[in-house]
mmCIF file of N, CA and C in Angstrom:
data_model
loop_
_atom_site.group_PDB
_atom_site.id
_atom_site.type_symbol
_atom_site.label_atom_id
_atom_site.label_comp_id
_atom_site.label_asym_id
_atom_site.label_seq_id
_atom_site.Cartn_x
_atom_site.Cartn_y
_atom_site.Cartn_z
ATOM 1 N N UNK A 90 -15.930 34.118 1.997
ATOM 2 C CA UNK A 90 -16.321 33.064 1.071
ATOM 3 C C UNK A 90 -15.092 32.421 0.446
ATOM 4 N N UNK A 91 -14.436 33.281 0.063
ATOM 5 C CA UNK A 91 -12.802 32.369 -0.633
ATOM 6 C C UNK A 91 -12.058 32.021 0.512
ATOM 7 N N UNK A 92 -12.133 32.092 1.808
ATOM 8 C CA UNK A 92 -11.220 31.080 2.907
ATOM 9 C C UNK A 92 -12.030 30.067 2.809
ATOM 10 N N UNK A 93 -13.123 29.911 3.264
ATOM 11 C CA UNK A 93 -14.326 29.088 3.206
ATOM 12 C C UNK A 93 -14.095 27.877 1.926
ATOM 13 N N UNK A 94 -13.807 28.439 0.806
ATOM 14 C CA UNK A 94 -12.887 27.136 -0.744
ATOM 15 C C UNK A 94 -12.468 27.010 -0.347
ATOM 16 N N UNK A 95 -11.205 27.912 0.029
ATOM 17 C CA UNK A 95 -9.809 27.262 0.658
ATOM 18 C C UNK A 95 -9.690 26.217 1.292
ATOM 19 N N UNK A 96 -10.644 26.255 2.521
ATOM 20 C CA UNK A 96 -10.465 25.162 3.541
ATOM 21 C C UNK A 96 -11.169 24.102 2.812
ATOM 22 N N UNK A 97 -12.034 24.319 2.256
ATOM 23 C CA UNK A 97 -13.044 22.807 1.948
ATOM 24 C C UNK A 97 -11.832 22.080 1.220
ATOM 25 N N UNK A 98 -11.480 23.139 -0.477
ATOM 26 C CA UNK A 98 -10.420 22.326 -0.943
ATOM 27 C C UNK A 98 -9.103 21.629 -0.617
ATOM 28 N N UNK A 99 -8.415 21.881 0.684
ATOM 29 C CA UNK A 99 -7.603 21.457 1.459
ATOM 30 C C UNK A 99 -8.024 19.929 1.784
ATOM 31 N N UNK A 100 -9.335 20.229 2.957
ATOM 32 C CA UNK A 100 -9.766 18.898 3.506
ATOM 33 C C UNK A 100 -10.279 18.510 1.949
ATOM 34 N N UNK A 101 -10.835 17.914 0.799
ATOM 35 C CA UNK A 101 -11.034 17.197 0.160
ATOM 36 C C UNK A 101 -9.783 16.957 -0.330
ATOM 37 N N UNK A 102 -8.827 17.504 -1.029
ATOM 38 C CA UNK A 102 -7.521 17.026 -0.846
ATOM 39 C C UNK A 102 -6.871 16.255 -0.198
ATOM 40 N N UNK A 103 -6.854 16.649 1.283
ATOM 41 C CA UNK A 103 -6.474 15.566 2.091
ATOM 42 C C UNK A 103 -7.497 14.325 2.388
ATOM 43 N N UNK A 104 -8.267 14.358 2.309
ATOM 44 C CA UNK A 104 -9.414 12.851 2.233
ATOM 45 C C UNK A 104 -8.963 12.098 0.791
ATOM 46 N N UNK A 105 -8.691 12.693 -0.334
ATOM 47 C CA UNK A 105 -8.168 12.263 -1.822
ATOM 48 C C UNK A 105 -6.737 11.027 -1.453
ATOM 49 N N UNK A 106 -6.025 12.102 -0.742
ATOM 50 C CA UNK A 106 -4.420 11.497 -0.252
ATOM 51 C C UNK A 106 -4.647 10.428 0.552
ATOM 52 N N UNK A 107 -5.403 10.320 1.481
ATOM 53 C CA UNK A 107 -5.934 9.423 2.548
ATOM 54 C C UNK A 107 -6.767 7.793 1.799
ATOM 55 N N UNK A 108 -7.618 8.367 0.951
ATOM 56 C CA UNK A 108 -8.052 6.999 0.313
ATOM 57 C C UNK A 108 -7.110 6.696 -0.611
ATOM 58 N N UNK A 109 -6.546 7.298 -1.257
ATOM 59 C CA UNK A 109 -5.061 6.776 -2.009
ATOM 60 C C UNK A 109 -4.161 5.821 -1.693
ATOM 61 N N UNK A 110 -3.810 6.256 -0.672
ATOM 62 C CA UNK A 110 -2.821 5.642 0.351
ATOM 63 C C UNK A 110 -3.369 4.678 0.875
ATOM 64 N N UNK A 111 -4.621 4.567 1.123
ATOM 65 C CA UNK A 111 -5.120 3.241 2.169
ATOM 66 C C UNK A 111 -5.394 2.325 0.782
ATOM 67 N N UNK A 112 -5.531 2.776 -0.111
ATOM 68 C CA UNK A 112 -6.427 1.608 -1.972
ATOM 69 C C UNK A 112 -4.668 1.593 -2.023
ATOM 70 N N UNK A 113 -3.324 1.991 -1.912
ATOM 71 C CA UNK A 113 -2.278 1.570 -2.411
ATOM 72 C C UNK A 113 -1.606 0.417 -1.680
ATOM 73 N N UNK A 114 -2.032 0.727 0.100
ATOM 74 C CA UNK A 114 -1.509 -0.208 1.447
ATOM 75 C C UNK A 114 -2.393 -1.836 1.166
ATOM 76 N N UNK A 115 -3.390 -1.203 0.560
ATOM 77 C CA UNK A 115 -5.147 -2.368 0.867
ATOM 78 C C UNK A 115 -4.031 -3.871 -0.757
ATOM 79 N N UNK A 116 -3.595 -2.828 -2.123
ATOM 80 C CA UNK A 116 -3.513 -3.813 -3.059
ATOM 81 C C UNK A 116 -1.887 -3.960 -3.179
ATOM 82 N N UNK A 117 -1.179 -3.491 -2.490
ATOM 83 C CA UNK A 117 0.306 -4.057 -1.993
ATOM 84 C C UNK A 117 0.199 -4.900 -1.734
ATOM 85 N N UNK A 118 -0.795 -5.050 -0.535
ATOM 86 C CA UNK A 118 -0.866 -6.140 0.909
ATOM 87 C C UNK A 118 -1.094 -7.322 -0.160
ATOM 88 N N UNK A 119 -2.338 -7.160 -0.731
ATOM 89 C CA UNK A 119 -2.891 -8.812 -1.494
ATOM 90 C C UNK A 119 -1.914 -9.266 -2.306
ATOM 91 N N UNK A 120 -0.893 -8.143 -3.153
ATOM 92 C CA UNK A 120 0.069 -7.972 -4.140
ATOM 93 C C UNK A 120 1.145 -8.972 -3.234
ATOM 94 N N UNK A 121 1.165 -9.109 -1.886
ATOM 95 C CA UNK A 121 2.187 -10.243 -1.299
ATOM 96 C C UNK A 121 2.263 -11.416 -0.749
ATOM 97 N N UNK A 122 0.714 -11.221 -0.742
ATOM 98 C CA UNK A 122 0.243 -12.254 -0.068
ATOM 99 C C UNK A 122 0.656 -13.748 -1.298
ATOM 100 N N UNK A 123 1.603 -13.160 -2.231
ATOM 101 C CA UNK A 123 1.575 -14.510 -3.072
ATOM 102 C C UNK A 123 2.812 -15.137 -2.846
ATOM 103 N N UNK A 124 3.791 -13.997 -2.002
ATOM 104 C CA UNK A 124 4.696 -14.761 -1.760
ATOM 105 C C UNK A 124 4.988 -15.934 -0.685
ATOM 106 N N UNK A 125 6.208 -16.708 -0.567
ATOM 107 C CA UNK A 125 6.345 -17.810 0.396
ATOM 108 C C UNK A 125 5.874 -17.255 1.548
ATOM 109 N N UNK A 126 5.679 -18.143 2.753
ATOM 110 C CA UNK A 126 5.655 -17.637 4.238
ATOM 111 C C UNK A 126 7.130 -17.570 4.609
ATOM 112 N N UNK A 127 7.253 -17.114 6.023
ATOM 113 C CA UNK A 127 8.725 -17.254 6.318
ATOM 114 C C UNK A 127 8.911 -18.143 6.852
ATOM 115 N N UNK A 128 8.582 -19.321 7.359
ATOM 116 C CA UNK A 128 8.743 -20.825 7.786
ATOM 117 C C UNK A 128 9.153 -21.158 6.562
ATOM 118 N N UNK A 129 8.481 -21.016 5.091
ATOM 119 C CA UNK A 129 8.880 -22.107 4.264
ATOM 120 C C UNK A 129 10.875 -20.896 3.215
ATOM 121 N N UNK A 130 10.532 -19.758 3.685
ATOM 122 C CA UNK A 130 12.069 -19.260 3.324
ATOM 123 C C UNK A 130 13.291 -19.640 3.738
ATOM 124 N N UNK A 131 12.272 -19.877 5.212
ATOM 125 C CA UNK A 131 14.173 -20.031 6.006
ATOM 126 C C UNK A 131 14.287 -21.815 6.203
ATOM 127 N N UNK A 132 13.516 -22.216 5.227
ATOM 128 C CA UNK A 132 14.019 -23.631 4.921
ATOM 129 C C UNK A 132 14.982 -23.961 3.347
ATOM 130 N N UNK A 133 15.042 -22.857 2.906
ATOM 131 C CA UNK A 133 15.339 -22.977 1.605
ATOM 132 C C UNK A 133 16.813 -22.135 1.378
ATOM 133 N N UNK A 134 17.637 -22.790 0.644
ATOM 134 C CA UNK A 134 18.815 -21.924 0.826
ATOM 135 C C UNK A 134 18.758 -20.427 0.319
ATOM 136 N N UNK A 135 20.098 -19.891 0.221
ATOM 137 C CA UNK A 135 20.121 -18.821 -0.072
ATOM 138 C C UNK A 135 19.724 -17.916 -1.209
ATOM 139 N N UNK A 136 20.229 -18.752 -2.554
ATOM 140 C CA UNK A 136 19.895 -18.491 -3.893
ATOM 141 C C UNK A 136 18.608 -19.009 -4.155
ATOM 142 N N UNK A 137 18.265 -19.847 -3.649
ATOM 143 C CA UNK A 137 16.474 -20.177 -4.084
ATOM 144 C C UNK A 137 15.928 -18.639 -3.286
ATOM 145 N N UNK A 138 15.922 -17.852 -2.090
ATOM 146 C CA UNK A 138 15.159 -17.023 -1.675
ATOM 147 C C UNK A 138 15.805 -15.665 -2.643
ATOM 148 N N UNK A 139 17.217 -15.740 -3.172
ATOM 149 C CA UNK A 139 17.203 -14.611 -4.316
ATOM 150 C C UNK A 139 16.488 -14.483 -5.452
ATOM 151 N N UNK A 140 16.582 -15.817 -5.903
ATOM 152 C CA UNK A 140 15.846 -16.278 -6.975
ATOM 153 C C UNK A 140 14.198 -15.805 -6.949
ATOM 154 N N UNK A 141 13.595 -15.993 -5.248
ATOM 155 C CA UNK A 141 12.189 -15.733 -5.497
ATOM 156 C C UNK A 141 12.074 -13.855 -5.875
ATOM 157 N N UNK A 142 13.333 -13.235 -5.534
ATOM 158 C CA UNK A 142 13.178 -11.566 -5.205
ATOM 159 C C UNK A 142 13.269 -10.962 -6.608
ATOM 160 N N UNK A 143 12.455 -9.777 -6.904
ATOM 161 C CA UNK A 143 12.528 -9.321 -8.337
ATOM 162 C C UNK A 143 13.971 -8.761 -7.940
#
């Protein structure tokens, strides 16, 4: 019965880490979608594309 926790609590753990990671990849992604495209970067000089970088 206590390997039996063991394992469950492992795999729910790792399913925890797994939706984490995909809800952190999922609101990065939208989190960039605000920046320029790269057609309109590599029209712009150098210090305007520093300027856009935190």
């Amino acid at each position: 019965m206590k390997k039996k926790l063991s394992v469950m609590t492992v795999i729910i753990l790792a399913l925890a880490i797994c939706v984490s990671a995909w809800f952190y990849g999922y609101y990065n992604r939208k989190s960039n979608d605000n920046l320029p495209t790269l057609t309109a970067i590599a029209e712009m000089s150098e210090a305007d594309v520093n300027s856009l970088l935190p």
